[in-house]
Every structure is written in structure tokens, then in C-alpha cells.
Short mmCIF file of N, CA and C in Angstrom, two decimals:
data_model
loop_
_atom_site.label_atom_id
_atom_site.label_comp_id
_atom_site.label_asym_id
_atom_site.label_seq_id
_atom_site.Cartn_x
_atom_site.Cartn_y
_atom_site.Cartn_z
N MET A 264 -109.70 58.79 75.76
CA MET A 264 -109.52 59.75 74.63
C MET A 264 -109.12 58.77 73.19
N ALA A 265 -109.87 58.83 72.22
CA ALA A 265 -109.72 58.60 70.91
C ALA A 265 -108.48 58.83 70.06
N LEU A 266 -107.67 58.32 69.33
CA LEU A 266 -106.81 58.82 68.69
C LEU A 266 -107.34 58.91 67.29
N SER A 267 -106.80 59.86 66.71
CA SER A 267 -107.24 60.41 65.33
C SER A 267 -106.99 59.36 64.42
N GLU A 268 -107.87 59.22 63.51
CA GLU A 268 -107.83 58.37 62.22
C GLU A 268 -106.47 58.50 61.48
N ALA A 269 -105.92 59.90 61.32
CA ALA A 269 -104.74 60.13 60.68
C ALA A 269 -103.39 59.21 61.44
N VAL A 270 -103.68 59.21 62.63
CA VAL A 270 -102.43 58.88 63.58
C VAL A 270 -102.88 57.29 63.45
N LEU A 271 -103.70 56.83 63.31
CA LEU A 271 -103.84 55.34 63.64
C LEU A 271 -103.75 54.95 62.15
N ALA A 272 -103.93 55.69 61.06
CA ALA A 272 -103.57 54.96 59.68
C ALA A 272 -101.88 55.09 59.59
N GLU A 273 -101.46 56.02 60.32
CA GLU A 273 -99.91 55.97 60.08
C GLU A 273 -99.47 54.73 60.70
N ALA A 274 -99.76 54.58 61.83
CA ALA A 274 -99.50 53.25 62.62
C ALA A 274 -99.98 51.87 61.92
N ARG A 275 -100.95 51.85 61.03
CA ARG A 275 -101.20 50.72 60.39
C ARG A 275 -100.28 50.70 59.21
N ALA A 276 -99.94 51.54 58.74
CA ALA A 276 -98.91 51.66 57.52
C ALA A 276 -97.65 51.51 57.90
N ASN A 277 -97.14 51.49 59.04
CA ASN A 277 -96.02 51.45 59.76
C ASN A 277 -95.96 50.20 60.84
N PRO A 278 -95.89 49.15 60.38
CA PRO A 278 -96.03 48.11 61.44
C PRO A 278 -94.83 47.83 62.20
N TRP A 279 -94.64 47.20 63.44
CA TRP A 279 -94.04 46.78 64.12
C TRP A 279 -92.75 45.97 63.41
N PRO A 280 -91.66 46.56 63.12
CA PRO A 280 -90.73 45.63 62.40
C PRO A 280 -90.15 44.40 62.48
N PHE A 281 -90.34 44.06 64.05
CA PHE A 281 -89.58 42.98 64.51
C PHE A 281 -90.42 41.62 64.60
N ALA A 282 -89.92 40.52 64.17
CA ALA A 282 -90.74 39.03 64.47
C ALA A 282 -91.15 38.99 65.78
N LYS A 283 -92.14 38.20 66.13
CA LYS A 283 -92.34 37.70 67.30
C LYS A 283 -91.38 37.54 68.27
N GLY A 284 -90.98 38.04 69.43
CA GLY A 284 -90.00 37.46 70.46
C GLY A 284 -88.78 38.34 70.14
N HIS A 285 -88.74 39.25 69.10
CA HIS A 285 -87.57 40.03 68.76
C HIS A 285 -88.06 41.61 68.75
N GLY A 286 -87.06 42.20 69.15
CA GLY A 286 -87.30 43.81 69.12
C GLY A 286 -88.07 44.08 70.38
N HIS A 287 -87.82 45.12 71.09
CA HIS A 287 -88.38 45.71 72.50
C HIS A 287 -88.53 46.93 72.55
N LEU A 288 -89.43 47.31 73.16
CA LEU A 288 -89.85 48.54 73.16
C LEU A 288 -89.10 49.40 74.22
N HIS A 289 -88.62 48.54 75.06
CA HIS A 289 -87.40 48.97 76.44
C HIS A 289 -88.12 49.72 77.39
N VAL A 290 -89.81 49.40 77.45
CA VAL A 290 -90.38 49.81 78.54
C VAL A 290 -90.56 48.62 79.84
N GLN A 291 -90.42 49.05 81.12
CA GLN A 291 -90.65 48.38 82.25
C GLN A 291 -91.83 48.90 83.23
N TRP A 292 -92.55 48.18 83.85
CA TRP A 292 -93.37 48.44 84.68
C TRP A 292 -92.70 49.36 85.92
N LYS A 293 -91.70 48.84 86.30
CA LYS A 293 -91.08 49.33 87.31
C LYS A 293 -90.53 50.76 87.13
N ASN A 294 -90.44 51.25 85.74
CA ASN A 294 -89.89 52.75 85.29
C ASN A 294 -90.98 53.66 85.38
N GLY A 295 -92.20 53.42 85.83
CA GLY A 295 -93.35 54.41 85.71
C GLY A 295 -93.66 54.93 84.36
N LEU A 296 -94.69 55.72 84.32
CA LEU A 296 -94.92 56.32 83.10
C LEU A 296 -93.93 57.18 82.52
N ASP A 297 -93.56 58.20 83.41
CA ASP A 297 -92.41 59.38 82.91
C ASP A 297 -91.07 58.34 82.28
N GLY A 298 -90.82 57.41 83.26
CA GLY A 298 -89.56 56.81 82.70
C GLY A 298 -89.79 55.96 81.51
N ASN A 299 -90.91 55.38 81.20
CA ASN A 299 -91.18 54.46 80.10
C ASN A 299 -91.46 55.55 78.90
N LYS A 300 -91.80 56.82 79.12
CA LYS A 300 -92.00 57.66 77.84
C LYS A 300 -90.34 58.04 77.55
N GLN A 301 -89.70 58.30 78.66
CA GLN A 301 -88.38 58.33 78.25
C GLN A 301 -87.77 57.38 77.55
N CYS A 302 -87.77 56.08 77.86
CA CYS A 302 -87.23 55.12 77.28
C CYS A 302 -87.79 54.68 75.73
N LEU A 303 -88.86 55.19 75.54
CA LEU A 303 -89.53 55.37 74.16
C LEU A 303 -88.91 56.19 73.39
N ASP A 304 -88.72 57.40 74.10
CA ASP A 304 -88.33 58.66 73.20
C ASP A 304 -86.75 58.40 72.87
N ALA A 305 -86.07 57.64 73.72
CA ALA A 305 -84.64 57.45 73.55
C ALA A 305 -84.56 56.54 72.41
N ALA A 306 -85.36 55.55 72.37
CA ALA A 306 -85.23 54.16 71.37
C ALA A 306 -85.49 55.01 70.25
N ILE A 307 -86.73 55.84 69.99
CA ILE A 307 -86.98 56.46 68.69
C ILE A 307 -86.07 57.41 68.22
N LEU A 308 -85.37 58.14 69.03
CA LEU A 308 -84.05 58.75 68.58
C LEU A 308 -82.93 58.06 68.18
N ARG A 309 -82.78 56.85 68.67
CA ARG A 309 -81.71 55.82 68.45
C ARG A 309 -82.02 55.27 67.12
N GLY A 310 -83.09 55.56 66.73
CA GLY A 310 -83.62 54.95 65.29
C GLY A 310 -83.82 53.38 65.27
N GLU A 311 -84.20 53.01 66.76
CA GLU A 311 -84.55 51.40 66.92
C GLU A 311 -86.07 51.13 66.11
N PHE A 312 -86.77 52.26 66.09
CA PHE A 312 -88.02 52.04 65.59
C PHE A 312 -88.91 53.56 65.60
N SER A 313 -89.79 53.62 64.91
CA SER A 313 -90.55 55.09 64.87
C SER A 313 -91.65 55.11 65.75
N ALA A 314 -92.11 56.26 66.07
CA ALA A 314 -93.22 56.52 66.87
C ALA A 314 -94.48 55.60 66.67
N ALA A 315 -94.76 55.53 65.07
CA ALA A 315 -95.62 54.94 64.57
C ALA A 315 -95.46 53.41 64.64
N GLN A 316 -94.38 52.90 64.54
CA GLN A 316 -94.25 51.29 64.75
C GLN A 316 -94.37 51.14 66.24
N ALA A 317 -94.28 52.15 66.97
CA ALA A 317 -94.01 51.93 68.64
C ALA A 317 -95.76 51.67 68.77
N LEU A 318 -96.35 52.76 68.35
CA LEU A 318 -97.84 52.85 68.53
C LEU A 318 -98.65 51.38 67.91
N HIS A 319 -98.14 51.13 66.86
CA HIS A 319 -98.56 49.89 66.14
C HIS A 319 -98.57 48.57 67.21
N ARG A 320 -97.38 48.37 67.77
CA ARG A 320 -97.21 47.49 68.63
C ARG A 320 -98.01 47.66 69.97
N LEU A 321 -98.42 48.69 70.50
CA LEU A 321 -99.10 49.15 71.34
C LEU A 321 -100.92 48.82 71.41
N THR A 322 -101.09 48.64 70.13
CA THR A 322 -102.74 48.88 69.74
C THR A 322 -103.17 47.38 69.34
N VAL A 323 -104.04 47.22 70.17
CA VAL A 323 -104.73 45.99 69.78
C VAL A 323 -105.48 45.56 68.65
N GLY A 324 -105.19 44.87 67.89
CA GLY A 324 -105.83 44.49 66.66
C GLY A 324 -105.38 44.86 65.26
N MET A 325 -104.06 45.47 65.79
CA MET A 325 -103.19 46.03 64.73
C MET A 325 -102.65 44.79 63.96
N LEU A 326 -102.53 44.43 62.71
CA LEU A 326 -101.78 43.18 61.86
C LEU A 326 -100.46 43.56 61.58
N ASN A 327 -99.78 42.15 62.13
CA ASN A 327 -98.31 42.31 61.97
C ASN A 327 -97.84 41.76 60.87
N LEU A 328 -96.57 41.73 60.25
CA LEU A 328 -96.08 41.57 59.37
C LEU A 328 -96.29 40.04 59.05
N ASP A 329 -96.34 39.19 59.96
CA ASP A 329 -96.32 37.85 60.19
C ASP A 329 -98.04 37.38 59.86
N GLY A 330 -98.80 38.27 59.70
CA GLY A 330 -100.32 37.98 59.59
C GLY A 330 -101.19 38.06 61.01
N SER A 331 -100.41 37.78 62.09
CA SER A 331 -100.82 37.74 63.38
C SER A 331 -101.34 39.23 63.82
N ARG A 332 -102.38 39.31 64.44
CA ARG A 332 -102.91 40.48 65.05
C ARG A 332 -102.21 40.66 66.61
N ASN A 333 -102.22 41.99 67.18
CA ASN A 333 -101.95 42.33 68.25
C ASN A 333 -103.05 42.22 69.42
N GLY A 334 -103.07 41.28 70.20
CA GLY A 334 -104.05 40.83 70.96
C GLY A 334 -103.80 39.16 71.21
N PRO A 335 -105.09 38.63 71.21
CA PRO A 335 -104.79 37.10 71.20
C PRO A 335 -103.78 36.45 70.89
N GLN A 336 -103.34 36.74 69.43
CA GLN A 336 -102.58 36.04 68.50
C GLN A 336 -101.10 36.44 69.10
N ARG A 337 -100.78 37.71 69.57
CA ARG A 337 -99.56 38.21 69.68
C ARG A 337 -99.81 39.09 71.12
N PRO A 338 -99.49 38.75 72.19
CA PRO A 338 -99.74 39.21 73.39
C PRO A 338 -99.18 40.93 73.37
N THR A 339 -99.84 41.72 73.79
CA THR A 339 -99.61 43.23 73.94
C THR A 339 -99.11 43.66 75.25
N LEU A 340 -98.53 44.59 75.36
CA LEU A 340 -97.80 44.99 76.53
C LEU A 340 -98.87 45.09 77.75
N SER A 341 -100.24 45.30 77.55
CA SER A 341 -101.04 45.37 78.61
C SER A 341 -101.23 44.03 78.87
N SER A 342 -101.54 42.97 78.15
CA SER A 342 -101.83 41.66 78.53
C SER A 342 -100.60 41.09 79.29
N LYS A 343 -99.23 41.33 78.65
CA LYS A 343 -98.23 40.77 79.45
C LYS A 343 -98.04 41.53 81.12
N TRP A 344 -98.52 42.67 81.16
CA TRP A 344 -98.08 43.53 82.48
C TRP A 344 -99.25 43.01 83.26
N ALA A 345 -100.48 42.79 82.68
CA ALA A 345 -101.67 42.34 83.52
C ALA A 345 -101.32 41.06 83.98
N SER A 346 -100.96 40.06 83.18
CA SER A 346 -100.41 38.73 83.63
C SER A 346 -99.48 38.47 84.92
N GLY A 347 -98.87 39.68 85.06
CA GLY A 347 -97.88 39.61 86.13
C GLY A 347 -98.62 39.93 87.56
N GLY A 348 -99.70 40.06 87.43
CA GLY A 348 -100.18 40.30 88.65
C GLY A 348 -100.73 41.52 89.19
N ARG A 349 -100.69 42.69 88.04
CA ARG A 349 -100.92 44.00 88.41
C ARG A 349 -102.44 44.19 87.92
N ALA A 350 -103.06 45.46 88.76
CA ALA A 350 -104.35 45.64 88.40
C ALA A 350 -104.54 46.03 87.04
N ALA A 351 -105.59 45.29 86.32
CA ALA A 351 -105.91 45.72 85.09
C ALA A 351 -106.07 47.24 84.69
N ALA A 352 -106.88 47.83 85.81
CA ALA A 352 -107.04 49.03 85.35
C ALA A 352 -105.84 50.07 85.38
N ALA A 353 -104.96 49.94 86.27
CA ALA A 353 -103.85 50.48 86.33
C ALA A 353 -102.98 50.19 85.17
N VAL A 354 -102.76 49.30 84.67
CA VAL A 354 -102.00 48.74 83.38
C VAL A 354 -102.56 49.30 82.18
N SER A 355 -103.79 49.24 82.12
CA SER A 355 -104.55 50.00 81.12
C SER A 355 -104.48 51.48 81.03
N ALA A 356 -104.47 51.98 82.17
CA ALA A 356 -104.30 53.58 82.37
C ALA A 356 -102.73 53.85 81.66
N HIS A 357 -101.75 53.28 82.17
CA HIS A 357 -100.39 53.08 81.84
C HIS A 357 -100.38 53.03 80.36
N VAL A 358 -100.85 52.12 79.76
CA VAL A 358 -100.33 51.68 78.22
C VAL A 358 -101.11 52.89 77.52
N GLU A 359 -102.34 53.28 78.06
CA GLU A 359 -103.26 54.24 77.15
C GLU A 359 -102.31 55.68 77.14
N ALA A 360 -101.76 55.91 78.20
CA ALA A 360 -100.83 57.24 78.32
C ALA A 360 -99.77 56.99 77.62
N LEU A 361 -99.19 56.01 77.49
CA LEU A 361 -98.05 55.64 76.31
C LEU A 361 -98.56 55.71 75.08
N ARG A 362 -99.86 55.18 74.66
CA ARG A 362 -100.27 55.27 73.36
C ARG A 362 -100.53 56.74 73.17
N LEU A 363 -101.04 57.41 73.93
CA LEU A 363 -101.18 58.91 73.62
C LEU A 363 -100.00 59.60 73.61
N HIS A 364 -99.04 59.46 74.31
CA HIS A 364 -97.42 59.95 74.23
C HIS A 364 -97.08 59.69 72.72
N LEU A 365 -97.29 58.29 72.16
CA LEU A 365 -96.72 58.08 70.93
C LEU A 365 -97.56 58.81 70.09
N ALA A 366 -98.84 58.96 70.12
CA ALA A 366 -99.67 59.41 69.05
C ALA A 366 -99.58 60.87 68.67
N GLN A 367 -99.17 61.70 69.96
CA GLN A 367 -98.65 62.94 69.68
C GLN A 367 -97.24 63.08 68.96
N ARG A 368 -96.37 62.25 69.18
CA ARG A 368 -95.15 61.95 68.39
C ARG A 368 -95.62 61.86 66.79
N VAL A 369 -96.56 60.72 66.53
CA VAL A 369 -96.93 60.55 65.27
C VAL A 369 -97.64 61.80 64.90
N ALA A 370 -98.41 62.41 65.30
CA ALA A 370 -99.13 63.56 64.71
C ALA A 370 -98.08 64.65 64.47
N ALA A 371 -97.14 64.77 65.41
CA ALA A 371 -96.16 65.67 64.89
C ALA A 371 -95.20 65.23 63.60
N ASP A 372 -94.94 63.94 63.42
CA ASP A 372 -94.28 63.53 62.49
C ASP A 372 -94.99 63.90 61.22
N ILE A 373 -96.30 63.66 61.28
CA ILE A 373 -97.29 63.81 60.04
C ILE A 373 -97.18 65.26 59.54
N ALA A 374 -97.57 66.29 60.74
CA ALA A 374 -97.32 67.56 60.34
C ALA A 374 -95.80 68.10 59.68
N ARG A 375 -94.81 67.47 60.35
CA ARG A 375 -93.45 67.76 59.60
C ARG A 375 -93.68 67.37 58.14
N ALA A 376 -94.14 66.28 58.03
CA ALA A 376 -94.31 65.91 56.48
C ALA A 376 -95.20 66.45 55.58
N GLY A 377 -96.18 67.01 56.13
CA GLY A 377 -97.33 67.80 55.57
C GLY A 377 -96.49 69.02 55.40
N THR A 378 -95.71 69.71 56.10
CA THR A 378 -95.14 71.00 56.15
C THR A 378 -93.86 70.94 54.92
N ALA A 379 -93.30 69.76 54.96
CA ALA A 379 -92.11 69.65 54.25
C ALA A 379 -92.52 69.33 52.54
N GLY A 380 -93.98 68.72 52.52
CA GLY A 380 -94.45 68.47 51.09
C GLY A 380 -94.91 69.85 50.73
N THR A 381 -95.75 70.80 51.67
CA THR A 381 -95.91 72.05 51.19
C THR A 381 -94.85 72.90 50.88
N ALA A 382 -93.77 72.96 51.51
CA ALA A 382 -92.52 73.76 51.13
C ALA A 382 -92.13 73.29 49.78
N ALA A 383 -92.15 71.98 49.34
CA ALA A 383 -91.69 71.62 47.98
C ALA A 383 -92.58 71.87 47.19
N GLY A 384 -94.17 72.42 47.41
CA GLY A 384 -94.83 72.93 46.23
C GLY A 384 -95.79 71.65 46.01
N THR A 385 -95.83 70.67 46.89
CA THR A 385 -96.81 69.50 46.63
C THR A 385 -97.95 69.71 47.52
N ALA A 386 -99.05 68.99 47.12
CA ALA A 386 -100.50 69.27 47.72
C ALA A 386 -100.41 68.78 49.41
N GLY A 387 -101.10 69.47 50.01
CA GLY A 387 -101.17 68.99 51.50
C GLY A 387 -100.63 70.05 52.41
N THR A 388 -101.13 70.20 53.54
CA THR A 388 -100.81 70.96 54.68
C THR A 388 -100.74 70.12 55.79
N ALA A 389 -99.90 71.00 56.76
CA ALA A 389 -99.82 70.32 58.09
C ALA A 389 -101.28 70.03 58.83
N ALA A 390 -102.02 71.02 58.68
CA ALA A 390 -103.39 71.32 59.21
C ALA A 390 -104.00 70.36 58.69
N GLY A 391 -104.17 69.84 57.30
CA GLY A 391 -105.12 68.96 56.99
C GLY A 391 -104.53 67.51 57.13
N THR A 392 -103.52 67.31 57.41
CA THR A 392 -103.02 65.61 57.90
C THR A 392 -102.65 65.47 59.15
N ALA A 393 -102.40 66.50 60.17
CA ALA A 393 -102.07 66.15 61.22
C ALA A 393 -102.86 65.54 62.39
N GLY A 394 -104.31 65.78 62.25
CA GLY A 394 -105.14 65.12 63.32
C GLY A 394 -104.46 65.59 64.95
N THR A 395 -105.37 65.03 65.69
CA THR A 395 -105.06 65.22 67.11
C THR A 395 -105.27 63.92 67.60
N ALA A 396 -104.36 63.64 69.00
CA ALA A 396 -104.42 62.57 69.75
C ALA A 396 -105.22 62.59 70.86
#
């Protein structure tokens, strides 16, 4: 399933804040999908990074603060896990499920920001900005 343009725009506008080799998503293959969702949620709640920043890091092609792009220039979680001998299809499905989980959080953040803007009398509505994951 493709992510909405609003969600991807939010990820582009909020790049992963750490230099290469620093900062961690706190996910591990052995945690399984639900465990990794919990790890991401906990790190977001601790304020280590936002859902948009984590989605940025998990998305191939996103431009990092140092000018490199996720992918060949800066390995992604998919490439790291696949290089460990895991089946590429299983890795891809796991990472895509994490991306969708984060996209739902980003969409909720956008909706809250739209609702707050509307409540303050500014233009925009949650429905107009939320998109779907």
C-alpha cells in the first residue's frame, strides 16, 4: 500500500536528526513485528525522534541532513537486515509494516495539528491534511 503524499511530505520535512552511525531506531529482527512497533512507539514517546523522522529513516531515497540519500549512500534497515542472510521478501514485508505503522502515527500527528490550527481560527482542517496510510 502506498503512503499518502501528505505523510511522505511530512517525512521529507522532518529528516532523521542523527549523523550516519549515530542514533538508533531500537528495532531488532529478533523482536518480531509487534515488538519492533512497541520499540518505535516507546522511543517516540521518550522524545528520541518523531514518527515522521523514523519514517524518513525507513524510506529509501529520502535525503539526509548530510546530503546522502537513504539507500546505496546510507544503508536502510531493509538492506542491513537482508545482508544478515534473512530472506529479502520477509525483510521487505517487515519493514513495510513498520513504515505503515509509522505512517499512521504521522497521519494522526498531521490531523492533530490541523485540528489545533482550526481551533485557533487558522485555515486548514484535519480532514484536509490527514491523508491515509
